[in-house]
Structures are given as C-alpha cells and as structure tokens.
Amino acid sequence: MIRSVITGTGSALPAKCVTNAELAERVETSDDWIVDRTGIRQRYIAGEGEYTSTLATEAARAALEAASIDAAEIGLIVLATATPDHTFPATATQVQAALGCGGGVAFDVQAVCSGFLYALATADSLLRTGMAQKALVIGAETFSRILDWEDRTTCVLFGDGAGAVVLEARDVAEDGPGILASRLHAEGAHKDMLYVDGGPSTTGTVGHLRMRGREVFRHAVVNLADVLKEVLDDTGLAASDIDWVVPHQANARILDATARKLDLPPEKVIVTVDRHANTSAASVPLALDVAMRDGRIKAGDLVMFEAMGGGFTWGASLARM
Ligand code: UT7
C-alpha cells in the first residue's frame, strides 16, 4: 500500500534566547509564575533579518539533509503559519525559491497552532493521490511579531521557530512505516477566545494576539483527548501501543492533563515547552526533530502527533517511523 513516510526532520531557532527573568524586566511577571503556570523557562525571539521564511528554509534544509535528498526532488511544499512574511505570496513559495526546488506545488495552510497537523494531513492526502512523490511539510512562526508586549497574559507564552519533515510516498507493507491515520476538526464559534485583532480585510493592520487563556485551556484538554481516541479507533490500536506522543507545546499542564486522560505515562510525552515556549505551528515538528536527533524516537516507533489552537482547530495523526 502507498503511505506517506517521514524520512527526515529538521528545525531552526532564532539566535536570541530570552529568559523569564528578562521578560520580568519588561512586564509585571516572574520566573516563578511562568514556570508554575506553563512550564516555560525561555523562548527564542527573531531578530533583524530573521523571518518566518528564513527559519522555515533553515529547518527545511536540515530535513532534506537528514532524508539525504536534494531540493530538486521536492514536488510539494505545504507550510503551516499564522505569521507569514507577507499577506501574499505564500511563504511556502519563498521557501521553494530559497531552496532552489525549481517547480512543483507550494502553498501555506493557516490553522494557527494546529497548522502542522493540517499541513501533514493535506500533504499526506496529496502524496497518496500521486500529485507528488516527495514533499516538505513545514511549521514556521514568528509570533513575537504579533504579540502585545504590554500584555503579560500572552507575551510570556510564545516563541519563534520552525520545524520541517520530508514526507515521501512509499509502497510499504501493512506493518511498515508511514502515516496511519489523521483526524482534523474546527469549531469556528470559539473565535473570540483566541484571535488576532487585525488583518488585511478588517483593520488593514497586522494586529495583536488576544487570548482568554483559561477557556482555551479547558477546551484543549477535552478536544485533544477526544481526537487522540478517534485516531486510535481508526487504526484499531490502543493508547498502550503508542511509543511517543509529540504534542503541541502550549503549556506543560495541558500535556500532563492530556496524558493522564489517556493513561499515558508522562515519560512517553516529548516536552520542549520549557525551552521553546509555544511556537504555534512550529512546535510539533520542532519537538519531533529534537527527539529524533537525541535518539529517543527510532525507526519503527509508533508516534502520535496532536495539536489544538485558534479557530478553534485541532487534530491528531498517528505515524510509524
Ligand atoms: O497554543 C494555542 C492554545 N493556547 C493554549 O493552549 C493556552 C491555554 N491556556 C493556558 O496555558 C493558561 O490558561 C495560561 C498560562 C494562559 C494562564 O494560566 P491560568 O492558570 O489559566 O491563569 P489565569 O489566566 O487564570 O490567571 C491567574 C492570575 C490572574 O490574576 P488574578 O485575576 O487571579 O488576580 C492573572 O492576572 O495570574 C495573573 N497573570 C499573571 N501573573 C504573573 C496572568 N498572566 C500573568 C503573568 N505573570 N504573566
């Protein structure tokens, strides 16, 4: 059967790291509050000359190298971001040009923190129709540029970065590698809980992120536990079969609560929120790359990806590496 197989991963972070103590000099907050409520200790913030496209390109290059393939072989780029370099063209097309891909399909998807899950499921579907053989799926963000740096309830939570995977269509055995199942959801009625108060069609400005954190938290735990169960039901596998969960890194307490709901031991959950904070669409591929490179995730492992974000949108994918 034809499946989309993850054959390489890569990631990129801005040069500048900002600690909680440094943020406490700008807004009324403290390292203790941030660590206690979120698990975040630091985040990376894009500086001059660092953009969503440059971080995405660096992550994509690392993923191509890990997969041992040339950019010219890539026929599809799906890039998830809510912070594109420009309103248009799609950041994916800028990455395509920077890599020297020379052709194929390239577009952005926008599902905020769930963006990578939406991009992965979209690329997987297109590969299985034969639209392309080899794809780059990227999550890349510069949320620091849409934060209200006076609002302590949001500015301490986010960071910048990018992660990428190479996805290849392969003819594999039933128990072979590849994406086994994906489920996506959206519920537009909750827009006011997490949104940006600007945009080209409304204010004509970029705007700032606004969030009712406590409500988002409550929805996240319920929705994520449900969608993980849906994906397991689709594949006939049990939570105990999962080797690793690579979740969206919004808050260490959401990661713990979701793992508890599914009876998953916390050691199986990849956690990078302490180092990267919430990097929106970049967080899942960033965390995956960390765990691939430090040797925790190995060939043959069953890995669950999951995310929830603005929209609301949420989703999960199960893959054998
Ligand atoms: O990635 C997209 C999805 N996003 C999420 O999943 C985020 C989900 N939500 C969360 O992670 C948490 O709700 C937060 C981390 C945003 C907030 O944690 P919380 O435990 O829900 O705190 P809270 O909003 O209930 O605020 C508690 C108190 C408030 O003070 P009062 O009203 O009790 O006096 C806040 O004003 O903490 C105060 N507070 C802060 N204090 C110090 C809020 N932000 C800060 C801060 N430093 N940065």
Short mmCIF file of C-alpha atoms in Angstrom, two decimals, residues 75-254:
data_model
loop_
_atom_site.label_atom_id
_atom_site.label_comp_id
_atom_site.label_asym_id
_atom_site.label_seq_id
_atom_site.Cartn_x
_atom_site.Cartn_y
_atom_site.Cartn_z
CA GLY A 75 7.37 18.30 -5.72
CA LEU A 76 5.21 19.70 -2.92
CA ILE A 77 5.71 22.17 -0.07
CA VAL A 78 2.95 22.69 2.46
CA LEU A 79 3.87 25.33 5.04
CA ALA A 80 1.78 26.00 8.12
CA THR A 81 1.96 29.51 9.54
CA ALA A 82 -0.18 32.25 11.03
CA THR A 83 2.71 34.71 10.74
CA PRO A 84 3.67 34.74 7.03
CA ASP A 85 6.38 37.12 5.81
CA HIS A 86 3.74 38.88 3.68
CA THR A 87 -0.03 38.67 3.26
CA PHE A 88 0.90 37.12 -0.07
CA PRO A 89 2.62 35.38 -1.79
CA ALA A 90 2.55 32.26 0.37
CA THR A 91 5.67 31.82 2.50
CA ALA A 92 5.90 28.28 1.02
CA THR A 93 6.72 29.81 -2.38
CA GLN A 94 9.53 31.87 -0.84
CA VAL A 95 10.96 28.74 0.76
CA GLN A 96 10.66 26.94 -2.59
CA ALA A 97 12.71 29.67 -4.28
CA ALA A 98 15.30 29.83 -1.47
CA LEU A 99 15.81 26.06 -1.61
CA GLY A 100 16.01 26.07 -5.42
CA CYS A 101 13.29 23.44 -5.83
CA GLY A 102 12.61 24.62 -9.36
CA GLY A 103 8.94 23.58 -9.63
CA GLY A 104 6.07 21.65 -8.13
CA VAL A 105 3.31 22.78 -5.80
CA ALA A 106 3.79 25.18 -2.87
CA PHE A 107 1.20 26.77 -0.61
CA ASP A 108 0.51 27.81 3.00
CA VAL A 109 -2.13 26.48 5.35
CA GLN A 110 -3.43 28.52 8.27
CA ALA A 111 -4.80 26.68 11.27
CA VAL A 112 -2.73 28.53 13.88
CA CYS A 113 -1.30 26.10 16.48
CA SER A 114 -2.91 23.12 14.71
CA GLY A 115 -1.34 24.21 11.42
CA PHE A 116 1.28 21.48 11.26
CA LEU A 117 -1.38 18.78 11.76
CA TYR A 118 -3.48 20.34 8.97
CA ALA A 119 -0.39 20.59 6.71
CA LEU A 120 0.67 17.00 7.41
CA ALA A 121 -2.79 15.59 6.63
CA THR A 122 -3.02 17.73 3.46
CA ALA A 123 0.41 16.67 2.19
CA ASP A 124 -0.31 13.03 3.06
CA SER A 125 -3.56 13.16 1.04
CA LEU A 126 -1.85 14.76 -1.97
CA LEU A 127 1.03 12.27 -1.92
CA ARG A 128 -1.40 9.36 -1.85
CA THR A 129 -3.24 10.73 -4.92
CA GLY A 130 0.06 10.78 -6.83
CA MET A 131 0.18 14.60 -7.05
CA ALA A 132 3.83 14.42 -5.92
CA GLN A 133 6.30 11.82 -4.69
CA LYS A 134 8.30 13.84 -2.18
CA ALA A 135 7.08 16.70 -0.01
CA LEU A 136 8.30 19.13 2.59
CA VAL A 137 5.83 19.81 5.41
CA ILE A 138 6.88 22.82 7.46
CA GLY A 139 5.58 24.64 10.52
CA ALA A 140 7.18 28.07 10.92
CA GLU A 141 6.26 31.11 13.00
CA THR A 142 7.43 34.48 14.27
CA PHE A 143 4.70 35.03 16.86
CA SER A 144 6.91 37.61 18.60
CA ARG A 145 5.82 39.99 15.81
CA ILE A 146 2.09 39.71 16.64
CA LEU A 147 2.39 39.80 20.44
CA ASP A 148 1.27 42.73 22.54
CA TRP A 149 4.45 43.14 24.58
CA GLU A 150 2.49 45.12 27.21
CA ASP A 151 0.08 42.21 27.84
CA ARG A 152 1.63 39.88 30.41
CA THR A 153 -1.18 37.33 29.99
CA THR A 154 0.03 36.49 26.45
CA CYS A 155 3.53 37.86 25.78
CA VAL A 156 5.27 35.42 28.15
CA LEU A 157 3.75 32.36 26.43
CA PHE A 158 5.06 32.37 22.87
CA GLY A 159 8.32 32.00 20.96
CA ASP A 160 9.60 31.82 17.37
CA GLY A 161 10.98 28.88 15.39
CA ALA A 162 10.44 26.37 12.62
CA GLY A 163 10.32 22.62 12.12
CA ALA A 164 10.14 20.57 8.94
CA VAL A 165 9.69 16.99 7.79
CA VAL A 166 10.34 15.31 4.46
CA LEU A 167 7.39 13.12 3.54
CA GLU A 168 7.84 10.51 0.79
CA ALA A 169 5.22 8.33 -0.90
CA ARG A 170 6.39 4.72 -0.45
CA ASP A 171 4.93 1.31 -1.22
CA VAL A 172 5.03 -0.33 2.22
CA ALA A 173 3.76 -3.44 3.98
CA GLU A 174 0.75 -3.25 6.33
CA ASP A 175 3.05 -3.15 9.38
CA GLY A 176 5.52 -0.81 7.64
CA PRO A 177 6.22 2.88 8.23
CA GLY A 178 4.09 5.89 7.32
CA ILE A 179 1.13 7.96 8.42
CA LEU A 180 -1.57 5.52 9.55
CA ALA A 181 -4.45 7.90 10.26
CA SER A 182 -5.23 11.59 10.77
CA ARG A 183 -8.26 13.44 12.13
CA LEU A 184 -8.83 17.20 11.90
CA HIS A 185 -11.53 19.37 13.47
CA ALA A 186 -12.61 23.01 13.51
CA GLU A 187 -15.24 24.84 15.57
CA GLY A 188 -15.49 28.46 14.41
CA ALA A 189 -17.89 29.53 17.15
CA HIS A 190 -14.96 30.00 19.56
CA LYS A 191 -13.12 32.64 17.54
CA ASP A 192 -13.25 35.23 20.34
CA MET A 193 -11.25 33.08 22.74
CA LEU A 194 -8.09 33.20 20.63
CA TYR A 195 -7.63 35.59 17.71
CA VAL A 196 -5.60 38.46 16.28
CA ASP A 197 -7.32 41.87 16.38
CA GLY A 198 -6.16 42.93 12.93
CA GLY A 199 -5.91 41.75 9.34
CA PRO A 200 -5.88 42.98 5.72
CA SER A 201 -9.67 42.80 5.26
CA THR A 202 -10.69 44.37 8.58
CA THR A 203 -8.35 46.91 10.16
CA GLY A 204 -5.70 46.89 7.47
CA THR A 205 -3.11 46.35 10.22
CA VAL A 206 -1.34 43.21 11.35
CA GLY A 207 -2.89 43.31 14.83
CA HIS A 208 -2.04 41.59 18.10
CA LEU A 209 -2.81 38.20 19.58
CA ARG A 210 -5.66 38.13 22.12
CA MET A 211 -6.48 35.09 24.24
CA ARG A 212 -8.82 34.02 27.03
CA GLY A 213 -6.29 31.51 28.32
CA ARG A 214 -8.37 29.73 30.94
CA GLU A 215 -11.21 28.91 28.48
CA VAL A 216 -8.71 27.79 25.82
CA PHE A 217 -7.05 25.52 28.37
CA ARG A 218 -10.35 23.80 29.24
CA HIS A 219 -11.28 23.16 25.60
CA ALA A 220 -7.74 21.96 24.77
CA VAL A 221 -7.70 19.11 27.29
CA VAL A 222 -11.15 17.78 26.26
CA ASN A 223 -10.67 18.16 22.49
CA LEU A 224 -7.18 16.63 22.45
CA ALA A 225 -8.16 13.58 24.49
CA ASP A 226 -11.15 13.02 22.15
CA VAL A 227 -9.21 13.36 18.89
CA LEU A 228 -6.45 11.03 20.11
CA LYS A 229 -9.09 8.40 20.83
CA GLU A 230 -10.61 8.91 17.33
CA VAL A 231 -7.24 8.29 15.65
CA LEU A 232 -6.60 5.21 17.79
CA ASP A 233 -10.09 3.86 16.90
CA ASP A 234 -9.37 4.44 13.18
CA THR A 235 -6.29 2.24 13.39
CA GLY A 236 -7.51 -0.35 15.89
CA LEU A 237 -4.53 0.46 18.11
CA ALA A 238 -4.60 1.19 21.85
CA ALA A 239 -3.03 4.05 23.80
CA SER A 240 -0.65 1.47 25.30
CA ASP A 241 0.73 0.76 21.77
CA ILE A 242 1.98 4.35 21.43
CA ASP A 243 5.74 4.72 21.89
CA TRP A 244 5.82 8.54 21.86
CA VAL A 245 3.42 11.46 21.88
CA VAL A 246 4.70 14.61 20.17
CA PRO A 247 2.16 17.23 21.25
CA HIS A 248 1.72 20.90 20.50
CA GLN A 249 3.74 22.65 23.20
CA ALA A 250 1.36 25.25 24.67
CA ASN A 251 1.53 24.51 28.37
CA ALA A 252 3.14 21.72 30.40
CA ARG A 253 -0.10 21.39 32.39
CA ILE A 254 -2.10 20.67 29.18
#
